[in-house]
Tab-separated table of C-alpha atoms in Angstrom:
chain	number	residue	atom	x	y	z
A	1	MET	CA	-7.302	20.232	6.792
A	2	PHE	CA	-5.665	23.267	5.144
A	3	GLU	CA	-4.123	24.678	8.316
A	4	GLY	CA	-1.071	26.778	7.456
A	5	VAL	CA	-1.836	26.965	3.716
A	6	GLU	CA	-5.217	28.751	3.753
A	7	SER	CA	-3.997	31.717	1.685
A	8	SER	CA	-2.493	29.570	-1.067
A	9	THR	CA	-3.310	30.215	-4.732
A	10	ILE	CA	-4.327	27.397	-7.075
A	11	LEU	CA	-4.338	27.700	-10.889
A	12	VAL	CA	-6.905	25.333	-12.453
A	13	VAL	CA	-6.340	24.657	-16.183
A	14	GLU	CA	-9.482	22.937	-17.527
A	15	ASP	CA	-11.633	23.367	-20.645
A	16	ASN	CA	-14.794	21.634	-19.356
A	17	PRO	CA	-17.161	24.201	-17.748
A	18	THR	CA	-18.753	21.602	-15.457
A	19	ASN	CA	-15.384	20.426	-14.152
A	20	ILE	CA	-14.247	24.029	-13.704
A	21	LYS	CA	-17.309	24.786	-11.583
A	22	VAL	CA	-16.877	21.660	-9.435
A	23	VAL	CA	-13.169	22.246	-8.718
A	24	PHE	CA	-13.553	26.023	-8.300
A	25	ASN	CA	-16.350	25.703	-5.704
A	26	LEU	CA	-14.608	22.842	-3.896
A	27	LEU	CA	-11.315	24.719	-3.455
A	28	ARG	CA	-12.884	28.117	-2.784
A	29	ASP	CA	-15.098	26.637	-0.041
A	30	VAL	CA	-12.009	25.593	1.952
A	31	GLY	CA	-10.505	29.095	1.780
A	32	LEU	CA	-8.127	28.781	-1.167
A	33	ARG	CA	-7.698	31.446	-3.866
A	34	VAL	CA	-8.560	29.909	-7.259
A	35	LEU	CA	-7.515	31.141	-10.719
A	36	ILE	CA	-8.958	29.637	-13.927
A	37	ALA	CA	-7.445	29.075	-17.385
A	38	LYS	CA	-9.395	27.238	-20.107
A	39	ASP	CA	-6.422	26.055	-22.178
A	40	GLY	CA	-2.643	25.713	-22.122
A	41	GLU	CA	-1.918	28.973	-23.963
A	42	SER	CA	-3.970	31.104	-21.572
A	43	ALA	CA	-2.426	29.290	-18.590
A	44	LEU	CA	1.106	30.140	-19.771
A	45	LYS	CA	0.011	33.741	-20.349
A	46	LYS	CA	-1.468	33.972	-16.849
A	47	LEU	CA	1.762	32.610	-15.334
A	48	GLU	CA	3.580	35.675	-16.709
A	49	ASP	CA	1.594	37.833	-14.256
A	50	VAL	CA	1.064	35.582	-11.222
A	51	LEU	CA	2.880	32.597	-9.724
A	52	PRO	CA	0.438	30.215	-7.981
A	53	ASP	CA	1.420	27.773	-5.248
A	54	LEU	CA	-0.003	24.769	-7.157
A	55	ILE	CA	-1.295	23.998	-10.659
A	56	LEU	CA	-4.131	21.542	-11.419
A	57	LEU	CA	-3.657	20.739	-15.124
A	58	ASP	CA	-6.041	18.875	-17.432
A	59	VAL	CA	-4.320	16.441	-19.838
A	60	MET	CA	-6.771	16.582	-22.768
A	61	MET	CA	-7.376	20.187	-23.895
A	62	PRO	CA	-7.839	22.072	-27.186
A	63	GLY	CA	-4.644	23.559	-28.563
A	64	ILE	CA	-1.525	22.390	-26.773
A	65	SER	CA	-2.044	19.359	-24.546
A	66	GLY	CA	-1.569	19.217	-20.790
A	67	PHE	CA	1.680	17.297	-21.281
A	68	GLU	CA	3.109	20.011	-23.576
A	69	THR	CA	1.900	22.737	-21.197
A	70	CYS	CA	3.653	20.985	-18.292
A	71	HIS	CA	6.839	20.692	-20.364
A	72	LEU	CA	6.819	24.461	-21.043
A	73	ILE	CA	6.116	25.258	-17.382
A	74	LYS	CA	9.078	23.134	-16.247
A	75	GLU	CA	11.360	24.695	-18.890
A	76	ASN	CA	10.732	28.190	-17.534
A	77	PRO	CA	13.038	28.963	-14.541
A	78	SER	CA	10.402	31.243	-12.985
A	79	THR	CA	7.687	28.533	-12.976
A	80	GLN	CA	9.589	25.223	-12.891
A	81	ALA	CA	9.365	24.924	-9.088
A	82	ILE	CA	5.541	25.151	-9.043
A	83	PRO	CA	4.119	21.649	-8.357
A	84	VAL	CA	1.800	20.344	-11.111
A	85	ILE	CA	-0.989	17.796	-10.521
A	86	PHE	CA	-2.558	16.313	-13.644
A	87	MET	CA	-6.336	15.883	-13.833
A	88	THR	CA	-7.248	13.086	-16.226
A	89	ALA	CA	-9.399	10.080	-16.972
A	90	LEU	CA	-6.331	8.414	-18.548
A	91	ALA	CA	-5.428	5.960	-15.778
A	92	ASP	CA	-3.015	3.753	-17.763
A	93	THR	CA	0.547	3.381	-16.519
A	94	GLU	CA	2.132	4.755	-19.709
A	95	ASN	CA	0.400	8.141	-19.395
A	96	LYS	CA	1.189	8.339	-15.665
A	97	ILE	CA	4.876	7.647	-16.305
A	98	LYS	CA	4.916	10.263	-19.061
A	99	GLY	CA	3.430	12.838	-16.670
A	100	PHE	CA	5.929	12.086	-13.907
A	101	GLU	CA	8.821	12.256	-16.394
A	102	LEU	CA	7.656	15.738	-17.375
A	103	GLY	CA	7.833	16.836	-13.727
A	104	ALA	CA	4.274	16.349	-12.411
A	105	VAL	CA	3.997	15.440	-8.720
A	106	ASP	CA	0.663	13.583	-8.738
A	107	TYR	CA	-2.516	12.585	-10.580
A	108	ILE	CA	-6.194	13.219	-9.822
A	109	THR	CA	-8.518	10.914	-11.753
A	110	LYS	CA	-11.848	11.864	-13.285
A	111	PRO	CA	-14.677	11.769	-12.351
A	112	PHE	CA	-13.513	13.742	-9.316
A	113	GLN	CA	-13.797	12.359	-5.787
A	114	GLN	CA	-14.022	15.468	-3.601
A	115	ASN	CA	-12.166	13.977	-0.621
A	116	GLU	CA	-9.358	12.770	-2.896
A	117	VAL	CA	-8.987	16.182	-4.576
A	118	LEU	CA	-8.830	17.995	-1.227
A	119	ALA	CA	-6.431	15.437	0.288
A	120	ARG	CA	-3.966	15.584	-2.615
A	121	VAL	CA	-4.100	19.371	-2.930
A	122	ASN	CA	-3.582	19.708	0.848
A	123	LEU	CA	-0.663	17.250	0.823
A	124	HIS	CA	1.243	18.950	-2.010
A	125	LEU	CA	0.628	22.450	-0.685
A	126	LYS	CA	2.131	21.351	2.618
A	127	LEU	CA	5.024	19.567	0.897
A	128	CYS	CA	5.706	22.693	-1.170
A	129	LYS	CA	5.590	24.891	1.920
A	130	LEU	CA	7.787	22.436	3.771
A	131	THR	CA	10.310	22.420	0.916
A	132	GLN	CA	10.406	26.220	0.940
A	133	GLU	CA	10.884	26.233	4.700
A	134	LEU	CA	13.628	23.636	4.390
A	135	ALA	CA	15.407	25.740	1.761
A	136	GLU	CA	15.086	28.794	3.990
A	137	LYS	CA	16.461	26.879	6.969
A	138	ASN	CA	19.401	25.693	4.870
A	139	ARG	CA	20.190	29.308	3.932
A	140	GLU	CA	20.053	30.238	7.596
A	141	LEU	CA	22.417	27.409	8.449
A	142	LEU	CA	25.116	28.880	6.207
A	143	ASN	CA	25.069	32.113	8.213
A	144	LEU	CA	24.853	30.682	11.698
A	145	ASN	CA	27.792	30.850	14.056
A	146	LEU	CA	29.346	27.618	15.323
A	147	CYS	CA	27.944	28.328	18.765
A	148	LEU	CA	24.406	27.792	17.347
A	149	GLU	CA	25.095	24.276	15.993
A	150	GLU	CA	23.017	22.571	18.666
A	151	LYS	CA	19.997	24.712	17.827
A	152	VAL	CA	20.512	24.098	14.096
A	153	GLU	CA	20.512	20.324	14.618
A	154	GLU	CA	17.308	20.579	16.624
A	155	LYS	CA	15.551	22.541	13.863
A	156	THR	CA	16.836	20.230	11.140
A	157	SER	CA	15.630	17.200	13.086
A	158	GLU	CA	12.213	18.809	13.486
A	159	ILE	CA	11.922	19.462	9.753
A	160	LYS	CA	13.015	15.915	8.879
A	161	SER	CA	10.474	14.534	11.312
A	162	MET	CA	7.706	16.572	9.685
A	163	GLN	CA	8.851	15.474	6.247
A	164	SER	CA	8.999	11.792	7.148
A	165	GLN	CA	5.515	12.020	8.695
A	166	LEU	CA	4.152	13.432	5.431
A	167	VAL	CA	5.935	10.722	3.439
A	168	LEU	CA	4.542	8.062	5.802
A	169	GLN	CA	1.002	9.403	5.521
A	170	GLU	CA	1.116	9.573	1.727
A	171	LYS	CA	2.796	6.166	1.383
A	172	MET	CA	0.305	4.449	3.695
A	173	SER	CA	-2.645	6.302	2.171
A	174	SER	CA	-1.633	5.344	-1.382
A	175	LEU	CA	-0.957	1.731	-0.413
A	176	GLY	CA	-4.201	1.536	1.547
A	177	GLN	CA	-6.229	2.973	-1.348
A	178	LEU	CA	-4.601	0.566	-3.814
A	179	ILE	CA	-5.180	-2.552	-1.712
A	180	ALA	CA	-8.689	-1.491	-0.665
A	181	GLY	CA	-9.563	-0.928	-4.324
A	182	ILE	CA	-8.253	-4.347	-5.340
A	183	ALA	CA	-10.094	-6.002	-2.442
A	184	HIS	CA	-13.311	-4.246	-3.482
A	185	GLU	CA	-12.912	-5.335	-7.105
A	186	ILE	CA	-12.316	-8.934	-5.988
A	187	LYS	CA	-15.368	-8.867	-3.718
A	188	ASN	CA	-17.855	-8.095	-6.505
A	189	PRO	CA	-17.095	-11.068	-8.810
A	190	ILE	CA	-16.787	-13.351	-5.775
A	191	GLY	CA	-20.309	-12.378	-4.716
A	192	PHE	CA	-21.567	-13.015	-8.236
A	193	ILE	CA	-19.995	-16.494	-8.359
A	194	GLU	CA	-21.208	-17.404	-4.857
A	195	SER	CA	-24.772	-16.349	-5.628
A	196	ASN	CA	-24.809	-18.516	-8.772
A	197	LEU	CA	-23.215	-21.675	-7.359
A	198	LYS	CA	-26.398	-22.881	-5.596
A	199	PRO	CA	-28.568	-22.618	-8.763
A	200	ALA	CA	-25.736	-24.308	-10.707
A	201	TYR	CA	-25.792	-27.209	-8.208
A	202	ASP	CA	-29.578	-27.520	-8.601
A	203	TYR	CA	-29.508	-27.303	-12.400
A	204	ALA	CA	-26.747	-29.917	-12.646
A	205	GLU	CA	-28.530	-32.289	-10.259
A	206	ASN	CA	-31.855	-31.932	-12.120
A	207	LEU	CA	-30.270	-32.503	-15.548
A	208	ILE	CA	-28.309	-35.549	-14.365
A	209	ASP	CA	-31.411	-36.991	-12.666
A	210	LEU	CA	-33.420	-36.374	-15.838
A	211	VAL	CA	-30.928	-38.305	-17.993
A	212	LYS	CA	-30.835	-41.159	-15.463
A	213	LEU	CA	-34.648	-41.242	-15.451
A	214	TYR	CA	-34.633	-41.613	-19.240
A	215	GLN	CA	-32.079	-44.412	-18.908
A	216	THR	CA	-34.354	-46.215	-16.413
A	217	TYR	CA	-37.498	-46.116	-18.554
A	218	TYR	CA	-35.802	-46.189	-21.963
A	219	PRO	CA	-32.772	-48.460	-21.450
A	220	GLN	CA	-32.423	-48.999	-25.218
A	221	PRO	CA	-32.396	-45.535	-26.829
A	222	VAL	CA	-31.790	-44.909	-30.511
A	223	SER	CA	-28.224	-45.266	-31.774
A	224	GLU	CA	-27.602	-41.508	-31.991
A	225	ILE	CA	-28.383	-41.039	-28.269
A	226	ARG	CA	-26.289	-44.102	-27.337
A	227	GLU	CA	-23.295	-42.666	-29.235
A	228	ARG	CA	-23.747	-39.252	-27.618
A	229	LEU	CA	-23.815	-40.826	-24.127
A	230	VAL	CA	-20.604	-42.717	-24.872
A	231	ASN	CA	-18.826	-39.719	-26.434
A	232	THR	CA	-19.717	-37.363	-23.587
A	233	GLU	CA	-18.737	-39.981	-20.949
A	234	PHE	CA	-21.989	-39.321	-19.143
A	235	ASP	CA	-21.285	-41.575	-16.144
A	236	TYR	CA	-17.973	-39.802	-15.495
A	237	VAL	CA	-19.505	-36.338	-15.968
A	238	ALA	CA	-22.406	-37.173	-13.627
A	239	GLU	CA	-19.909	-38.104	-10.924
A	240	ASP	CA	-17.320	-35.370	-11.572
A	241	PHE	CA	-19.501	-32.315	-12.277
A	242	PRO	CA	-20.742	-31.880	-8.666
A	243	GLN	CA	-17.121	-32.226	-7.465
A	244	LEU	CA	-16.085	-29.541	-9.948
A	245	LEU	CA	-18.745	-27.207	-8.538
A	246	ARG	CA	-17.533	-27.944	-5.005
A	247	SER	CA	-13.987	-27.016	-6.029
A	248	LEU	CA	-15.322	-23.734	-7.414
A	249	GLU	CA	-17.028	-23.136	-4.070
A	250	GLU	CA	-13.737	-23.746	-2.244
A	251	GLY	CA	-12.012	-21.340	-4.618
A	252	THR	CA	-14.518	-18.576	-3.853
A	253	LYS	CA	-14.013	-19.146	-0.114
A	254	ARG	CA	-10.262	-18.751	-0.615
A	255	LEU	CA	-10.745	-15.537	-2.602
A	256	THR	CA	-13.086	-14.212	0.103
A	257	TYR	CA	-10.368	-14.881	2.718
A	258	ILE	CA	-7.776	-13.085	0.580
A	259	SER	CA	-10.104	-10.105	0.111
A	260	GLN	CA	-10.759	-9.895	3.858
A	261	ALA	CA	-7.016	-10.096	4.600
A	262	MET	CA	-6.314	-7.275	2.148
A	263	ARG	CA	-8.962	-5.078	3.771
A	264	THR	CA	-7.463	-5.872	7.191
A	265	PHE	CA	-4.000	-4.847	6.027
A	266	CYS	CA	-5.032	-1.519	4.494
A	267	ARG	CA	-6.697	-0.093	7.616
A	268	SER	CA	-4.323	2.894	7.466
A	269	ASP	CA	-6.602	5.934	7.345
A	270	GLN	CA	-8.458	5.692	10.646
A	271	SER	CA	-8.280	8.823	12.767
A	272	LEU	CA	-8.874	7.046	16.084
A	273	PRO	CA	-7.002	4.113	17.666
A	274	GLU	CA	-8.759	0.776	17.989
A	275	VAL	CA	-8.218	-2.675	19.421
A	276	PHE	CA	-6.141	-4.907	17.170
A	277	ASP	CA	-5.235	-8.575	16.812
A	278	VAL	CA	-1.458	-8.671	16.212
A	279	HIS	CA	-1.613	-12.159	14.693
A	280	GLN	CA	-4.295	-11.046	12.234
A	281	GLY	CA	-2.044	-8.147	11.194
A	282	LEU	CA	0.984	-10.419	10.729
A	283	ASP	CA	-1.015	-12.966	8.741
A	284	SER	CA	-2.584	-10.352	6.455
A	285	THR	CA	0.875	-8.876	5.801
A	286	LEU	CA	2.282	-12.325	4.964
A	287	LEU	CA	-0.588	-12.817	2.532
A	288	ILE	CA	0.250	-9.528	0.789
A	289	LEU	CA	3.895	-10.664	0.549
A	290	LYS	CA	3.024	-14.237	-0.476
A	291	HIS	CA	4.213	-13.733	-4.072
A	292	ARG	CA	7.665	-12.742	-2.782
A	293	LEU	CA	7.891	-15.825	-0.562
A	294	GLN	CA	7.286	-18.232	-3.425
A	295	ARG	CA	10.013	-19.999	-5.367
A	296	ASN	CA	11.678	-18.020	-8.163
A	297	GLU	CA	14.529	-18.469	-10.636
A	298	GLN	CA	17.173	-17.453	-8.074
A	299	ARG	CA	16.075	-19.428	-4.981
A	300	PRO	CA	13.598	-21.953	-3.579
A	301	ALA	CA	10.502	-20.869	-1.662
A	302	ILE	CA	11.035	-19.099	1.664
A	303	GLN	CA	9.635	-21.058	4.589
A	304	VAL	CA	7.723	-19.049	7.215
A	305	ILE	CA	7.722	-20.635	10.678
A	306	LYS	CA	5.148	-19.229	13.123
A	307	ASP	CA	5.489	-19.586	16.876
A	308	TYR	CA	2.483	-17.650	18.152
A	309	ASP	CA	1.688	-17.127	21.837
A	310	GLN	CA	-1.795	-16.330	23.134
A	311	LEU	CA	-1.884	-12.530	22.924
A	312	PRO	CA	-4.407	-9.968	24.172
A	313	LEU	CA	-5.806	-7.368	21.791
A	314	ILE	CA	-3.761	-4.159	21.844
A	315	THR	CA	-4.779	-0.503	21.400
A	316	CYS	CA	-3.138	1.045	18.343
A	317	PHE	CA	-3.467	2.356	14.801
A	318	PRO	CA	-3.617	-1.000	12.932
A	319	GLY	CA	-2.614	0.383	9.535
A	320	GLN	CA	0.580	1.871	10.975
A	321	LEU	CA	1.571	-1.384	12.701
A	322	ASN	CA	0.827	-3.348	9.527
A	323	GLN	CA	3.257	-1.001	7.757
A	324	VAL	CA	5.883	-1.874	10.405
A	325	PHE	CA	5.318	-5.603	9.803
A	326	MET	CA	5.535	-4.997	6.044
A	327	ASN	CA	8.850	-3.119	6.300
A	328	VAL	CA	10.543	-5.675	8.570
A	329	LEU	CA	9.294	-8.743	6.664
A	330	ALA	CA	10.160	-7.215	3.270
A	331	ASN	CA	13.696	-6.524	4.540
A	332	ALA	CA	13.985	-10.151	5.669
A	333	ILE	CA	12.966	-11.356	2.199
A	334	ASP	CA	15.495	-8.955	0.619
A	335	ALA	CA	18.226	-10.369	2.884
A	336	LEU	CA	17.405	-13.942	1.818
A	337	ASP	CA	17.332	-12.956	-1.858
A	338	GLU	CA	20.740	-11.317	-1.489
A	339	ALA	CA	22.111	-14.348	0.376
A	340	TYR	CA	21.232	-16.644	-2.534
A	341	GLN	CA	22.645	-14.192	-5.071
A	342	GLN	CA	25.941	-14.217	-3.136
A	343	GLY	CA	25.801	-17.970	-2.491
A	344	GLU	CA	25.935	-17.407	1.271
A	345	ILE	CA	22.785	-19.200	2.445
A	346	PHE	CA	23.483	-22.008	4.907
A	347	GLN	CA	22.779	-25.084	2.796
A	348	GLY	CA	23.446	-27.357	5.770
A	349	ASP	CA	20.613	-25.830	7.780
A	350	ASN	CA	17.626	-28.176	7.723
A	351	GLN	CA	15.329	-25.167	7.662
A	352	GLY	CA	16.950	-23.803	4.504
A	353	ASN	CA	16.014	-20.183	3.802
A	354	CYS	CA	13.389	-19.259	6.353
A	355	ILE	CA	11.752	-16.500	8.363
A	356	ILE	CA	10.736	-17.272	11.950
A	357	ILE	CA	7.985	-15.173	13.524
A	358	GLN	CA	7.579	-15.529	17.279
A	359	THR	CA	5.136	-13.689	19.555
A	360	ARG	CA	5.128	-13.603	23.346
A	361	TYR	CA	3.031	-11.877	26.004
A	362	ALA	CA	4.883	-10.525	29.045
A	363	GLU	CA	1.958	-10.300	31.442
A	364	ALA	CA	4.014	-8.724	34.263
A	365	ASP	CA	4.990	-5.769	32.030
A	366	GLN	CA	1.762	-5.781	29.956
A	367	GLN	CA	3.934	-5.960	26.852
A	368	VAL	CA	3.585	-7.836	23.565
A	369	TRP	CA	6.870	-9.015	22.008
A	370	ILE	CA	7.166	-9.798	18.294
A	371	THR	CA	10.392	-11.354	17.002
A	372	ILE	CA	11.094	-11.649	13.257
A	373	GLN	CA	14.245	-13.602	12.406
A	374	ASP	CA	15.840	-14.522	9.063
A	375	ASN	CA	18.945	-16.496	8.104
A	376	GLY	CA	20.011	-14.109	5.333
A	377	VAL	CA	23.177	-12.076	4.770
A	378	GLY	CA	22.967	-10.183	8.058
A	379	ILE	CA	24.015	-6.581	8.705
A	380	PRO	CA	27.675	-5.517	9.096
A	381	LEU	CA	28.432	-4.497	12.676
A	382	ALA	CA	29.786	-1.106	11.558
A	383	ILE	CA	26.400	0.040	10.225
A	384	GLN	CA	23.957	-1.684	12.598
A	385	LYS	CA	23.509	1.553	14.578
A	386	GLN	CA	22.725	3.491	11.389
A	387	ILE	CA	19.960	1.367	9.890
A	388	PHE	CA	17.198	3.374	11.588
A	389	ASP	CA	18.655	6.723	10.490
A	390	TYR	CA	16.633	8.897	8.153
A	391	LEU	CA	17.493	8.228	4.447
A	392	PHE	CA	20.178	5.637	5.331
A	393	THR	CA	20.126	2.555	3.085
A	394	THR	CA	22.556	-0.196	2.093
A	395	LYS	CA	20.550	-1.180	-0.983
A	396	LYS	CA	21.477	-0.382	-4.558
A	397	VAL	CA	20.182	2.754	-6.267
A	398	GLY	CA	16.505	2.283	-7.092
A	399	LYS	CA	16.106	-0.578	-4.596
A	400	GLY	CA	15.727	1.347	-1.332
A	401	THR	CA	14.721	4.809	-0.105
A	402	GLY	CA	16.180	4.808	3.391
A	403	LEU	CA	12.711	5.520	4.771
A	404	GLY	CA	11.396	2.038	5.671
A	405	LEU	CA	13.195	1.403	8.970
A	406	SER	CA	13.197	5.102	9.868
A	407	ILE	CA	9.410	5.131	9.551
A	408	THR	CA	9.231	1.817	11.403
A	409	ARG	CA	11.071	3.209	14.418
A	410	GLU	CA	8.941	6.350	14.345
A	411	VAL	CA	5.713	4.322	14.350
A	412	MET	CA	6.979	2.149	17.207
A	413	GLU	CA	7.890	5.216	19.261
A	414	HIS	CA	4.513	6.743	18.426
A	415	HIS	CA	2.948	3.656	20.027
A	416	GLN	CA	5.263	3.917	23.059
A	417	GLY	CA	7.057	0.807	21.825
A	418	LYS	CA	10.604	-0.148	20.924
A	419	ILE	CA	12.383	-1.868	18.066
A	420	GLU	CA	15.758	-3.564	18.494
A	421	VAL	CA	18.014	-5.369	16.040
A	422	GLU	CA	20.590	-8.098	16.479
A	423	SER	CA	22.544	-9.326	13.485
A	424	ILE	CA	25.509	-11.552	12.690
A	425	PRO	CA	26.993	-11.049	9.211
A	426	ASN	CA	26.397	-14.055	6.921
A	427	GLN	CA	24.172	-15.721	9.548
A	428	GLY	CA	21.044	-13.631	9.784
A	429	THR	CA	19.174	-10.802	11.465
A	430	THR	CA	16.616	-10.637	14.278
A	431	PHE	CA	14.242	-7.708	14.849
A	432	ARG	CA	12.452	-7.491	18.213
A	433	LEU	CA	9.354	-5.338	18.507
A	434	LYS	CA	7.938	-4.465	21.951
A	435	LEU	CA	4.497	-2.907	22.291
A	436	PRO	CA	2.416	-1.988	25.350
A	437	VAL	CA	-1.058	-3.531	25.440
A	438	GLU	CA	-2.745	-0.280	26.502
A	439	VAL	CA	-1.725	3.180	25.256
A	440	SER	CA	-3.650	6.439	25.709
A	441	PHE	CA	-3.613	8.559	22.557
A	442	ALA	CA	-4.054	12.306	22.926
A	443	PRO	CA	-6.381	14.175	20.485
A	444	ASP	CA	-3.374	15.233	18.407
A	445	ASN	CA	-2.334	11.556	18.100
A	446	SER	CA	0.550	12.004	20.533
A	447	ILE	CA	0.537	9.246	23.133
A	448	THR	CA	1.161	8.502	26.762
A	449	ALA	CA	1.450	5.067	28.324
A	450	SER	CA	-1.533	4.287	30.537
């Protein structure tokens, strides 16, 4: 896991002896050099003598807090470039935002999950090393002769590719962990409700039967009971209560389906390819995006029209393909939102604002085709060839990173597939995805068509 960064030095700032021991042994066992400081003051003092590659910083400590310590580290020119990961049990958004504003790169939550600690430390060590290499390459570029431009472009492309791969892995890992966690949390209360519905049915039936039995043998109860029966509308309740329980049962089935779809979507961390149902991936992605398809203050609901062919299962990394579906469908929704904001949606179109998803199987070529079409603002002809470029975006600041379609093309190429775009300004955009049914993946995850 720590290939290329084995000799890195980690400074752990933590006042709890048990936590110190856990983190120290965990990092030392994978070959990293570990330094310990028990509070913020001693950490700052230690940084005067040694500059580690990464700092793991506890938030709650005696003396100055982790936040103040981070502030002082980032104020010092000699230490401000060292990445800081907070270690904390404070999982609320406000504290996370405060940490990121102070310059932290990540959070590790307590109690520690060993795999999570190692994964995040490994990621940021590699990102730090990559940043240093990129800076070094940029310095070299300034001194290169014009005759070496071709070689410079090749190296720059290689670095960007490595960087985008790391961004893709972290983005998909974070998204997968988030969705998997939500799905897990939904599953537990669903199971509780499901397990209690059958006894609730039985209890309700027994109580209703008991009251009816009393009515049969004691048709003229005392006035207080008669009034209570009238006030509680017993006949209506006896008829409606079982229907209410059945509606609860239907609700739990719907939640179970949603939970399963979320788990399907977040299959992003598998190390080996597997067979995959493309339609299941598309449907789970649409479910994740369902809130964005619904009506809002700016526009009516977006209609999704499915035209599915009978497709074979394909060999792939499902989580990566789900990310492709997410990027393309999210862009289609953005285009429709923008069309309504500009008043350019075709009101005369009977379909209104819509996304059409079509799948086809080309048996002769053993290829699966997926077409995703919207009737949004479209893409200007002048920039259509640039939309897959690294860091290129037409969205406003804060709305787009320029990574979505670049990552999408990279994933498609990784699966020996292709992605094509056709767009007419003010009429809409069509993305066509082509994937081989069978692909042989090498041990290093490179692929060859079989």
